[in-house]
Tab-separated table of C-alpha atoms and ligand atoms in Angstrom:
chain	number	residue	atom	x	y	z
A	127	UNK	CA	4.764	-4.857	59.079
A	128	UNK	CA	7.007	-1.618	58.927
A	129	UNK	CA	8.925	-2.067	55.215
A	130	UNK	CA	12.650	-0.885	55.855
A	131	UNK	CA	15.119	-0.784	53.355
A	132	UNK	CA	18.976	-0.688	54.694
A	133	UNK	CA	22.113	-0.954	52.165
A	134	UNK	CA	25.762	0.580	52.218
A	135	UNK	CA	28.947	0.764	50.301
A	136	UNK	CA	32.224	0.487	51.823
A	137	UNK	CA	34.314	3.781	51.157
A	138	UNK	CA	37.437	2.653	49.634
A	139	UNK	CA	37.341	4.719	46.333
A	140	UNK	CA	34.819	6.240	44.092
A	141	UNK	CA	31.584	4.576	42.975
A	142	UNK	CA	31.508	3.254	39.292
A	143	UNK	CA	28.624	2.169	36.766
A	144	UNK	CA	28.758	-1.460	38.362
A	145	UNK	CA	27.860	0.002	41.437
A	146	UNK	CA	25.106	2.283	39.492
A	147	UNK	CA	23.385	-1.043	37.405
A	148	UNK	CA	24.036	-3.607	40.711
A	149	UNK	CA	22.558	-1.352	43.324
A	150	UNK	CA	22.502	2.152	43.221
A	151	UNK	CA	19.842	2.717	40.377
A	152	UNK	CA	17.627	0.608	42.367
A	153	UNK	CA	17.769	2.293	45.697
A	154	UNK	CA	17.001	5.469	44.049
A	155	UNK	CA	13.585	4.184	42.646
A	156	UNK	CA	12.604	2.376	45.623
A	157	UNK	CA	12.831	5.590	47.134
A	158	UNK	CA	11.316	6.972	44.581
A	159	UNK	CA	8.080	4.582	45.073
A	160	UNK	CA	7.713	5.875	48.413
A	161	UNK	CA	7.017	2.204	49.698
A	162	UNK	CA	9.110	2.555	52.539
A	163	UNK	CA	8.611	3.334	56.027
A	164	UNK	CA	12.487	3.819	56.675
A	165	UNK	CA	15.732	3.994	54.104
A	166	UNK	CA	18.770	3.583	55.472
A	167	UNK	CA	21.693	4.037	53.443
A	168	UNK	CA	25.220	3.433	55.007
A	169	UNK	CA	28.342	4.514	54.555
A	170	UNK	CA	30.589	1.255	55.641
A	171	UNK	CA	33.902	2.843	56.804
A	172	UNK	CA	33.922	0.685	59.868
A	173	UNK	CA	33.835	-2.387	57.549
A	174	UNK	CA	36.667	-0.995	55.029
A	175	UNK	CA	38.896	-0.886	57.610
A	176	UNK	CA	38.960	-4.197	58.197
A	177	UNK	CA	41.039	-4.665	55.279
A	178	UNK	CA	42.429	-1.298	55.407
A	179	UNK	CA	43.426	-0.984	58.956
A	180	UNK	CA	47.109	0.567	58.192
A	181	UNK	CA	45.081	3.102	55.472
A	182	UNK	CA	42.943	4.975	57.230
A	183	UNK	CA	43.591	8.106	55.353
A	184	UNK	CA	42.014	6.320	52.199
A	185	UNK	CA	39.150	5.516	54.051
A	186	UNK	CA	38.453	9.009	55.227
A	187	UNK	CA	39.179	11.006	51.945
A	188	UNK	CA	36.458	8.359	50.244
A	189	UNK	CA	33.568	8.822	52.670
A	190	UNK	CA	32.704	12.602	51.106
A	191	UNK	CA	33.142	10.589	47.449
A	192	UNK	CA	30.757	7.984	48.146
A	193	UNK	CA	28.128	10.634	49.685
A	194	UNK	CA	28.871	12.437	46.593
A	195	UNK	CA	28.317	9.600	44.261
A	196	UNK	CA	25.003	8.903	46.257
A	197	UNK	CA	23.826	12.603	45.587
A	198	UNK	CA	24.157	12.981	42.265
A	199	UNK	CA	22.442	9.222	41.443
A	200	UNK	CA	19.216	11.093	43.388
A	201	UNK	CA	19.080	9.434	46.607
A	202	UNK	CA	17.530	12.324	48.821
A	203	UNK	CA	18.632	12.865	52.497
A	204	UNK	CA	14.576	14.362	52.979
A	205	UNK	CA	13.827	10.363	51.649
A	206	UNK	CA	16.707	8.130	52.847
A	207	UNK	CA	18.931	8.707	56.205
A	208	UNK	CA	21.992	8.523	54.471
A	209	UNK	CA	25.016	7.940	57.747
A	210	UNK	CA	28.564	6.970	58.704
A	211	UNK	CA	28.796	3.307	59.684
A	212	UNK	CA	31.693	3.981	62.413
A	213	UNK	CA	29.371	6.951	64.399
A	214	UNK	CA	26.872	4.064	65.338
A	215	UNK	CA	28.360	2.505	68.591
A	216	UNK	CA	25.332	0.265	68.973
A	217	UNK	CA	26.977	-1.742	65.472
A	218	UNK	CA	29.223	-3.214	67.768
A	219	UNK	CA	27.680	-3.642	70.768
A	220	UNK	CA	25.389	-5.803	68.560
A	221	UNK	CA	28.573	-7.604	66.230
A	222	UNK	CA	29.856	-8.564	69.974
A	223	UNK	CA	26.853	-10.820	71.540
A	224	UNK	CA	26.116	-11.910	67.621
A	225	UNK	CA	29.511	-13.354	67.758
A	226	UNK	CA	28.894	-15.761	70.500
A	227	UNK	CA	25.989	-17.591	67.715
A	228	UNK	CA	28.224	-17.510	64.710
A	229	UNK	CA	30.545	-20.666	65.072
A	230	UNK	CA	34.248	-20.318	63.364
A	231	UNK	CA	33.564	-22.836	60.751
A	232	UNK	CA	30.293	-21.462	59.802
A	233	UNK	CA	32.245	-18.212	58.843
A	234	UNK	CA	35.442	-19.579	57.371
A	235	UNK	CA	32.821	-21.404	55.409
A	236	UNK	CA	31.528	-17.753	53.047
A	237	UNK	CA	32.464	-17.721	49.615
A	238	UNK	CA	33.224	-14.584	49.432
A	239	UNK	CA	35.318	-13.949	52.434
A	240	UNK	CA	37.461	-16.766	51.100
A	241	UNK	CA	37.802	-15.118	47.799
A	242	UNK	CA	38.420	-11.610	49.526
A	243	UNK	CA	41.260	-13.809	51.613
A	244	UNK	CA	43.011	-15.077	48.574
A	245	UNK	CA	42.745	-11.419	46.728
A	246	UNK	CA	44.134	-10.101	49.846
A	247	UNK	CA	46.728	-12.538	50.130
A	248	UNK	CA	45.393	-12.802	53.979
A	249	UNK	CA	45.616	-16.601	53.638
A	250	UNK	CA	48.633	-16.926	56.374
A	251	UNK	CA	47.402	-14.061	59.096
A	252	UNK	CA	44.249	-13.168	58.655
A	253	UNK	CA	42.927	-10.004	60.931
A	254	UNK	CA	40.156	-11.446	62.928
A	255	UNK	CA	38.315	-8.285	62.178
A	256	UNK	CA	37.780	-8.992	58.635
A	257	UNK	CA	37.236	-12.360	59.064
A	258	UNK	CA	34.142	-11.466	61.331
A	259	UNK	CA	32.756	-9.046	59.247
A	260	UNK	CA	30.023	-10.782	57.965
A	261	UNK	CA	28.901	-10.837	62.245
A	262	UNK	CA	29.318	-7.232	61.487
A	263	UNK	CA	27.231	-6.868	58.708
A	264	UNK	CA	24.474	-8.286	60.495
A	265	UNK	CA	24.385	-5.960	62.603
A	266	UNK	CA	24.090	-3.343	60.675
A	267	UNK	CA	21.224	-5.257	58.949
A	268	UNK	CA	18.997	-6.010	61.757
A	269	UNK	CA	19.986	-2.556	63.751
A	270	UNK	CA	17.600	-0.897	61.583
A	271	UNK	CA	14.887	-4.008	61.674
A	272	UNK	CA	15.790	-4.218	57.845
A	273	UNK	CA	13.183	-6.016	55.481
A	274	UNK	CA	14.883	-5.404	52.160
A	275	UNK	CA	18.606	-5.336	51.720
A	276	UNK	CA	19.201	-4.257	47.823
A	277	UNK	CA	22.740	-5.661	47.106
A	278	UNK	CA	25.072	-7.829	44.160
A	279	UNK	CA	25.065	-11.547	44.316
A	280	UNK	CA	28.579	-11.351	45.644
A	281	UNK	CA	26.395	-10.436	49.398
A	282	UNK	CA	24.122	-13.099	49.041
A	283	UNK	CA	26.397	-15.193	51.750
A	284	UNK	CA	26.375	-12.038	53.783
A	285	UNK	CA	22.381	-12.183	53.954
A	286	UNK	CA	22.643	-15.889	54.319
A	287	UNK	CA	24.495	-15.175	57.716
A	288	UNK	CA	22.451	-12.522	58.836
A	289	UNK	CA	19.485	-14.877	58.650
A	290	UNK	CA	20.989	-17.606	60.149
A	291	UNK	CA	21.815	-15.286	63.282
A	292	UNK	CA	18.428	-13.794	63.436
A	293	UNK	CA	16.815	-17.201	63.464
A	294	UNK	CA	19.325	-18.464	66.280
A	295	UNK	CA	18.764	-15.378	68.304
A	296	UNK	CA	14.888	-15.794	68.268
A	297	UNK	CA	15.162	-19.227	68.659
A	298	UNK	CA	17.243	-18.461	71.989
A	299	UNK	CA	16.176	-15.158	73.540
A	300	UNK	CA	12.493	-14.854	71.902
A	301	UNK	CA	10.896	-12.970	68.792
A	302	UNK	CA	13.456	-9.867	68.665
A	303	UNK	CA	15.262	-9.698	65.362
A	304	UNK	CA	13.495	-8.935	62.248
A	305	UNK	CA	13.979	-11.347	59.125
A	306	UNK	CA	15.534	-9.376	56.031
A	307	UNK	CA	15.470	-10.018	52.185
A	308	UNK	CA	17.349	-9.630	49.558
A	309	UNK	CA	17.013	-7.905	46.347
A	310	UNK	CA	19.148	-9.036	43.876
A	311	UNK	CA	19.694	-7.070	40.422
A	312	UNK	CA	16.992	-7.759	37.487
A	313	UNK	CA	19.255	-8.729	34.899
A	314	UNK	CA	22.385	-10.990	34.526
A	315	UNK	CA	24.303	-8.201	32.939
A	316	UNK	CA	23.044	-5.798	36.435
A	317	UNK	CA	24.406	-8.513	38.343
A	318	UNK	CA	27.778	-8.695	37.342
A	319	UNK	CA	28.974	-6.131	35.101
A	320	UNK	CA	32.357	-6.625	33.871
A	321	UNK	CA	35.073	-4.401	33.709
A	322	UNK	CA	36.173	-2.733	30.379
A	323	UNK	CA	38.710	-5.223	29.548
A	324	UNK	CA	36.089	-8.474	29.692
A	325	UNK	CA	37.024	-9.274	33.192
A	326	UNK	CA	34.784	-10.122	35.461
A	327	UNK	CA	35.871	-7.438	38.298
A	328	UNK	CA	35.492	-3.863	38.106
A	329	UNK	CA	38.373	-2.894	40.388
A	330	UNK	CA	40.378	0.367	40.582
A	331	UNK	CA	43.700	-1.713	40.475
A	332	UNK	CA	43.021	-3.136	36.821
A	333	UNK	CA	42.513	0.466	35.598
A	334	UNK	CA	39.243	-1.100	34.308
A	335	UNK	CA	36.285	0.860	35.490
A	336	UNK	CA	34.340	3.653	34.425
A	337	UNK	CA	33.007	5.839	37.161
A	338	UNK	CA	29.811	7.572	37.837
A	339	UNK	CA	31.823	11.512	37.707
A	340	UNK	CA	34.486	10.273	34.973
A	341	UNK	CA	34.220	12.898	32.001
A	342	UNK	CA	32.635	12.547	28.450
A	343	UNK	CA	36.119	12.380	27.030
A	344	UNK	CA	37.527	9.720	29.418
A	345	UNK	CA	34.223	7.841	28.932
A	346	UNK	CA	34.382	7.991	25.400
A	347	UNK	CA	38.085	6.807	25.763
A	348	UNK	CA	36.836	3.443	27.600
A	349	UNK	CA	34.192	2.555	25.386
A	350	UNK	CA	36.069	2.646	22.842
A	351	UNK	CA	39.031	0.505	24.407
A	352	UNK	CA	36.123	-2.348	25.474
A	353	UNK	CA	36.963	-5.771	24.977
A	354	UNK	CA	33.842	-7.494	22.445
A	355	UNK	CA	34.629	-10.503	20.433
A	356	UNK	CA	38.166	-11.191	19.462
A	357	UNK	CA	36.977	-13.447	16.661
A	358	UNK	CA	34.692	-10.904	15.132
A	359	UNK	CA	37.302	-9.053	12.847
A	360	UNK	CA	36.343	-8.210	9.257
A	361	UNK	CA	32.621	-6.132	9.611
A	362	UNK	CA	31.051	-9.322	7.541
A	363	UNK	CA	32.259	-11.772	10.201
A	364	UNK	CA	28.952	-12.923	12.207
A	365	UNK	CA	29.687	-11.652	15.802
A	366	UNK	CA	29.179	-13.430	19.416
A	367	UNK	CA	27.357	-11.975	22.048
A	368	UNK	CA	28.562	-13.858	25.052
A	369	UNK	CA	31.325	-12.479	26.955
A	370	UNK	CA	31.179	-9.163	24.388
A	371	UNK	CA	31.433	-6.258	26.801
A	372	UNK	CA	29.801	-4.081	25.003
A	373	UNK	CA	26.659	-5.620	24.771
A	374	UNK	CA	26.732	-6.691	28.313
A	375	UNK	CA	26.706	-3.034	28.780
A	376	UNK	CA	24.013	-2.237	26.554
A	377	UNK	CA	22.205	-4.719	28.163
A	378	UNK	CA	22.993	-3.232	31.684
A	379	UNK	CA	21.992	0.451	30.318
A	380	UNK	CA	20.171	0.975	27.435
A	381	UNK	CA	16.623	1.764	27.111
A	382	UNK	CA	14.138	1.526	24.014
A	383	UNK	CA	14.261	5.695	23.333
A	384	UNK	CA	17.758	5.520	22.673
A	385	UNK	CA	16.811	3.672	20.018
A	386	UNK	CA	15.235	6.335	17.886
A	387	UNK	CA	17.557	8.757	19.086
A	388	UNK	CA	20.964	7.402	18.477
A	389	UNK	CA	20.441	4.475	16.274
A	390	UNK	CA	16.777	4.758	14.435
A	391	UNK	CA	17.816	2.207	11.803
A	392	UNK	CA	17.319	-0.461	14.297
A	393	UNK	CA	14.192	-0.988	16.401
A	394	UNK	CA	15.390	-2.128	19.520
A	395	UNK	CA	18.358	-3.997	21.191
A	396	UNK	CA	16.976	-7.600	20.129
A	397	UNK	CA	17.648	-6.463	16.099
A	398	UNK	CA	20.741	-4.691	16.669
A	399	UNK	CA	21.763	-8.499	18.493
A	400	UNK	CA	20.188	-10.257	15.711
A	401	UNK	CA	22.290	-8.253	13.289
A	402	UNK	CA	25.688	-8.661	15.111
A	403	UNK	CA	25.543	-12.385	15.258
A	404	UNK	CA	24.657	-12.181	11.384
A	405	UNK	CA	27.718	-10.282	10.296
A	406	UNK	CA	27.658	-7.188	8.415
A	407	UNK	CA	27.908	-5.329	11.549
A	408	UNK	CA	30.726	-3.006	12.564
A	409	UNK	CA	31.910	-3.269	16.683
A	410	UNK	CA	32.219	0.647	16.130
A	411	UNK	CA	29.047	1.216	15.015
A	412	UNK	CA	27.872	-0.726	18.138
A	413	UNK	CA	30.777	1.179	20.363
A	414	UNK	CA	29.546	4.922	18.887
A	415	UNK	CA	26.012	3.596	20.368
A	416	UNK	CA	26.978	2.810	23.573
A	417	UNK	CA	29.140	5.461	24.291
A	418	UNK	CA	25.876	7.737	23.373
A	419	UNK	CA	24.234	5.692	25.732
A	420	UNK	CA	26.392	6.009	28.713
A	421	UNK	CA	26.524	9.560	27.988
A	422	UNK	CA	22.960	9.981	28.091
A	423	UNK	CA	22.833	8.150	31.594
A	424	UNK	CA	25.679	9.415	32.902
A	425	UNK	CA	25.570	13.919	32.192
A	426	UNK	CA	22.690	14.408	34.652
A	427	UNK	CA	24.468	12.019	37.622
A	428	UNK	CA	28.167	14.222	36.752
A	429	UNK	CA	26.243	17.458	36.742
A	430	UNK	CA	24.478	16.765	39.662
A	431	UNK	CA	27.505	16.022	41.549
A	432	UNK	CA	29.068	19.317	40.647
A	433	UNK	CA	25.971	21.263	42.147
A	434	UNK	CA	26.886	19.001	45.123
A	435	UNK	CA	30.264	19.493	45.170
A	436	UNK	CA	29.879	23.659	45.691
A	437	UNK	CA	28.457	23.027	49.053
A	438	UNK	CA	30.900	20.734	50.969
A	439	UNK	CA	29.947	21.603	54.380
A	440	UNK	CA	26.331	21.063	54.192
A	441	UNK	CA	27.234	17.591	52.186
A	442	UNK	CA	28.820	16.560	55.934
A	443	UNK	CA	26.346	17.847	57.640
A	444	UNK	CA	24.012	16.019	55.975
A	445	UNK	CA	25.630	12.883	57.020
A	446	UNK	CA	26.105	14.056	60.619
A	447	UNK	CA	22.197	14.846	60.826
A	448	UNK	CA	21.338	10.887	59.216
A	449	UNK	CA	24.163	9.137	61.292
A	450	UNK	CA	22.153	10.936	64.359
A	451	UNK	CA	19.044	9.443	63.273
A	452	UNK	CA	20.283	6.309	62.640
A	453	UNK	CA	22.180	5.988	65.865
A	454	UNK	CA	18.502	6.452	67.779
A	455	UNK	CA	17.046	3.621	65.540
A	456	UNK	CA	20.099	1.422	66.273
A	457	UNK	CA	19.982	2.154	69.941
A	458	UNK	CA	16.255	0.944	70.356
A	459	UNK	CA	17.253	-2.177	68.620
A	460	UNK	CA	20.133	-2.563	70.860
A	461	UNK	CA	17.684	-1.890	74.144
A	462	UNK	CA	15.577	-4.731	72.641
A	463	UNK	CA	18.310	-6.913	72.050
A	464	UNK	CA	19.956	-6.451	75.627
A	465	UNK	CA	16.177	-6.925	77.066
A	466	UNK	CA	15.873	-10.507	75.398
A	467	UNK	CA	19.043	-11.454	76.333
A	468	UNK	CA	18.809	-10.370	80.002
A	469	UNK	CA	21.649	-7.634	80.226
A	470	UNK	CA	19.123	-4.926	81.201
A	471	UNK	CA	19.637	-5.250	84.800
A	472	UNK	CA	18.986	-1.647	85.929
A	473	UNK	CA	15.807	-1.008	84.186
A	474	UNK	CA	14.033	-4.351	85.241
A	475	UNK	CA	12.228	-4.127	88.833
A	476	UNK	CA	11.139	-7.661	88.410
A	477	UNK	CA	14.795	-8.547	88.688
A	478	UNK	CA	15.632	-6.456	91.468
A	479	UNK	CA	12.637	-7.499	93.447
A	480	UNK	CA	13.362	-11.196	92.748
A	481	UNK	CA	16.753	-10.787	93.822
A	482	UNK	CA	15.709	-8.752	97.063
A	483	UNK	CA	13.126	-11.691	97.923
A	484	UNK	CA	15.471	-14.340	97.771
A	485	UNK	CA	18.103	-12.910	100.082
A	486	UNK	CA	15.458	-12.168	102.895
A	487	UNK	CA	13.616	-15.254	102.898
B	1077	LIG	N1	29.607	-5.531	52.270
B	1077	LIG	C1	29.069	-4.440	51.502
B	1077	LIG	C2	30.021	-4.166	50.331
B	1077	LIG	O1	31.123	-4.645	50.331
B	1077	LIG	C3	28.902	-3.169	52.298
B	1077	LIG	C4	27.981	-3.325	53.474
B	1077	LIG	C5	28.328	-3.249	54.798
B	1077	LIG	C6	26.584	-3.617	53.428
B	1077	LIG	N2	27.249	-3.457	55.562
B	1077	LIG	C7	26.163	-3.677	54.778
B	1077	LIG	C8	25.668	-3.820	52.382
B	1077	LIG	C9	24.825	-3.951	55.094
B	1077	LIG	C10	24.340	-4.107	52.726
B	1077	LIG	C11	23.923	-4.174	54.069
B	1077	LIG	O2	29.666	-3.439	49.435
């Protein structure tokens, strides 16, 4: 079977190092595997307006960000279609006759559409297009006959739905739709990575994140500012790990030659741990480390995006020459799709010569 991998971002602001550790680092070595028949990697502005409908200008200024943000991480337009959600038509041709196998209750029933609700304060009038996005999302899925969906846990009830609606829609028009997986992040701290202040969301509106193109300064700034463990105060004080941001981020980012090159009285993350809990251990010391870290992962993504960033133009028409592609992927889904479900009148001469029989008999 034809391995296709298919995720997407909405574009609602830029990309930060929780979408780097969740997603985006893994996309880019999948890629880089060359396991793949087909990459897809999408651009969700149709999806971001569902709870952005009165804000479209935000939507449109952060499409060329995210592309940007993809760039410089190393996905490569000659490996991975990157497109624009909204240019694909077929989307919602496909969202429409999905809709008639999702039941209300099934979709008021996804965790984290009813935690987007509350955050949204959408609980009185909620826009039926953002309550159906998860239909959407499907679509976008199986347009592409997507085995591997690379996403945060926070999706999982998205992929739950999407399987759900394959299986009903072979179960009732025959073998069409193609079964995807997930692929979650390795690690615990991948999977969620909190914001700089301890909380669990990285969100632009808590002034908590650290993007992928902030500067050495600014990062320097935010490590220094991160939340660890309130009760560790004197340097003697044993230390706790749990719920200390900055080791949630070392265990998100660092790896073993950083060791040796930032910190070579320590031999590897496990002793530098082992030490903390102990006492005797400074949070700056720890802070100084990461910050070297992060600014060891994150020069060659910034610098990358400034090469980008010279050529504007070509950065659109890159996504004008993927969201092509894509559209002639998604439209032989959609020919499939309208086959099993007996909507392709005009191209089946079976039909029409049934049809003529049983009038002249
Ligand atoms: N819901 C995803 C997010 O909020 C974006 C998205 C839209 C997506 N369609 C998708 C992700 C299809 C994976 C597959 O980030």
């Amino acid at each position: 079977m034809r391995k296709v991998m298919l995720t997407g971002d909405r574009p609602t602001g830029k990309l930060h190092v929780g979408h780097y550790v969740g997603s985006l680092r893994r996309r880019v070595e999948l890629q880089n595997t060359g396991d793949f028949d087909d990459i897809f990697i999408m651009i969700a502005d149709a999806q971001a307006l569902t709870d952005n409908a009165d804000n479209p200008e935000k939507v449109r200024q952060n499409i060329i960000e995210v592309a940007l943000d993809y760039l410089a991480c190393g996905l490569d337009p000659k490996k991975s279609t990157l497109f624009i959600q909204s240019q694909i038509p077929q989307l919602c041709e496909l969202s429409f006759y999905y809709m008639n196998l999702v039941t209300v209750s099934r979709l008021q029933r996804n965790p984290t559409v009813k935690a987007e609700i509350q955050m949204r304060n959408f609980e009185a009038s909620i826009p039926v297009g953002f309550f159906t996005y998860p239909i959407s999302q499907a679509a976008d899925i199986t347009a592409f006959k997507a085995t591997t969906v690379p996403v945060g846990e926070d999706q999982m009830p998205m992929l739950e739905q999407t399987r759900e609606i394959v299986h009903k829609f072979n179960s009732v028009y025959g073998e069409t739709l193609v079964d995807p997986k997930i692929l979650l992040p390795e690690n615990q701290a991948c999977m969620r990575l909190p914001g700089i202040d301890g909380k669990a969301k990285m969100s632009k509106s808590l002034n908590n994140c650290i993007y992928l193109s902030e500067e050495p300064e600014e990062i320097k700034k935010k490590v220094f500012s991160m939340f660890t463990d309130p009760t560790h105060i004197r340097i003697e004080d044993p230390g706790k790990l749990e719920g200390n941001t900055v080791f949630t981020y070392l265990d998100a980012f660092c790896r073993p030659e950083y060791f040796p090159e930032f910190l070579p009285e320590y031999k590897d993350l496990d002793e530098l741990k082992e030490h903390y809990q102990r006492g005797g251990l400074g949070d700056m010391k720890v802070k100084r480390f990461l910050n070297n870290v992060l600014q060891a992962e994150l020069e060659p993504i910034r610098n990358r995006r400034k090469e980008f960033q010279k050529d504007i133009p070509a950065v659109y028409e890159m996504l004008r020459e993927g969201s092509e592609k894509a559209e002639a992927v998604a439209a032989e889904t959609l020919k499939d799709v309208k086959a099993a479900m007996k909507i392709n009148y005009f191209d089946d001469e079976e039909l029409i010569k049934g049809q003529s029989k049983k009038f002249s008999d």
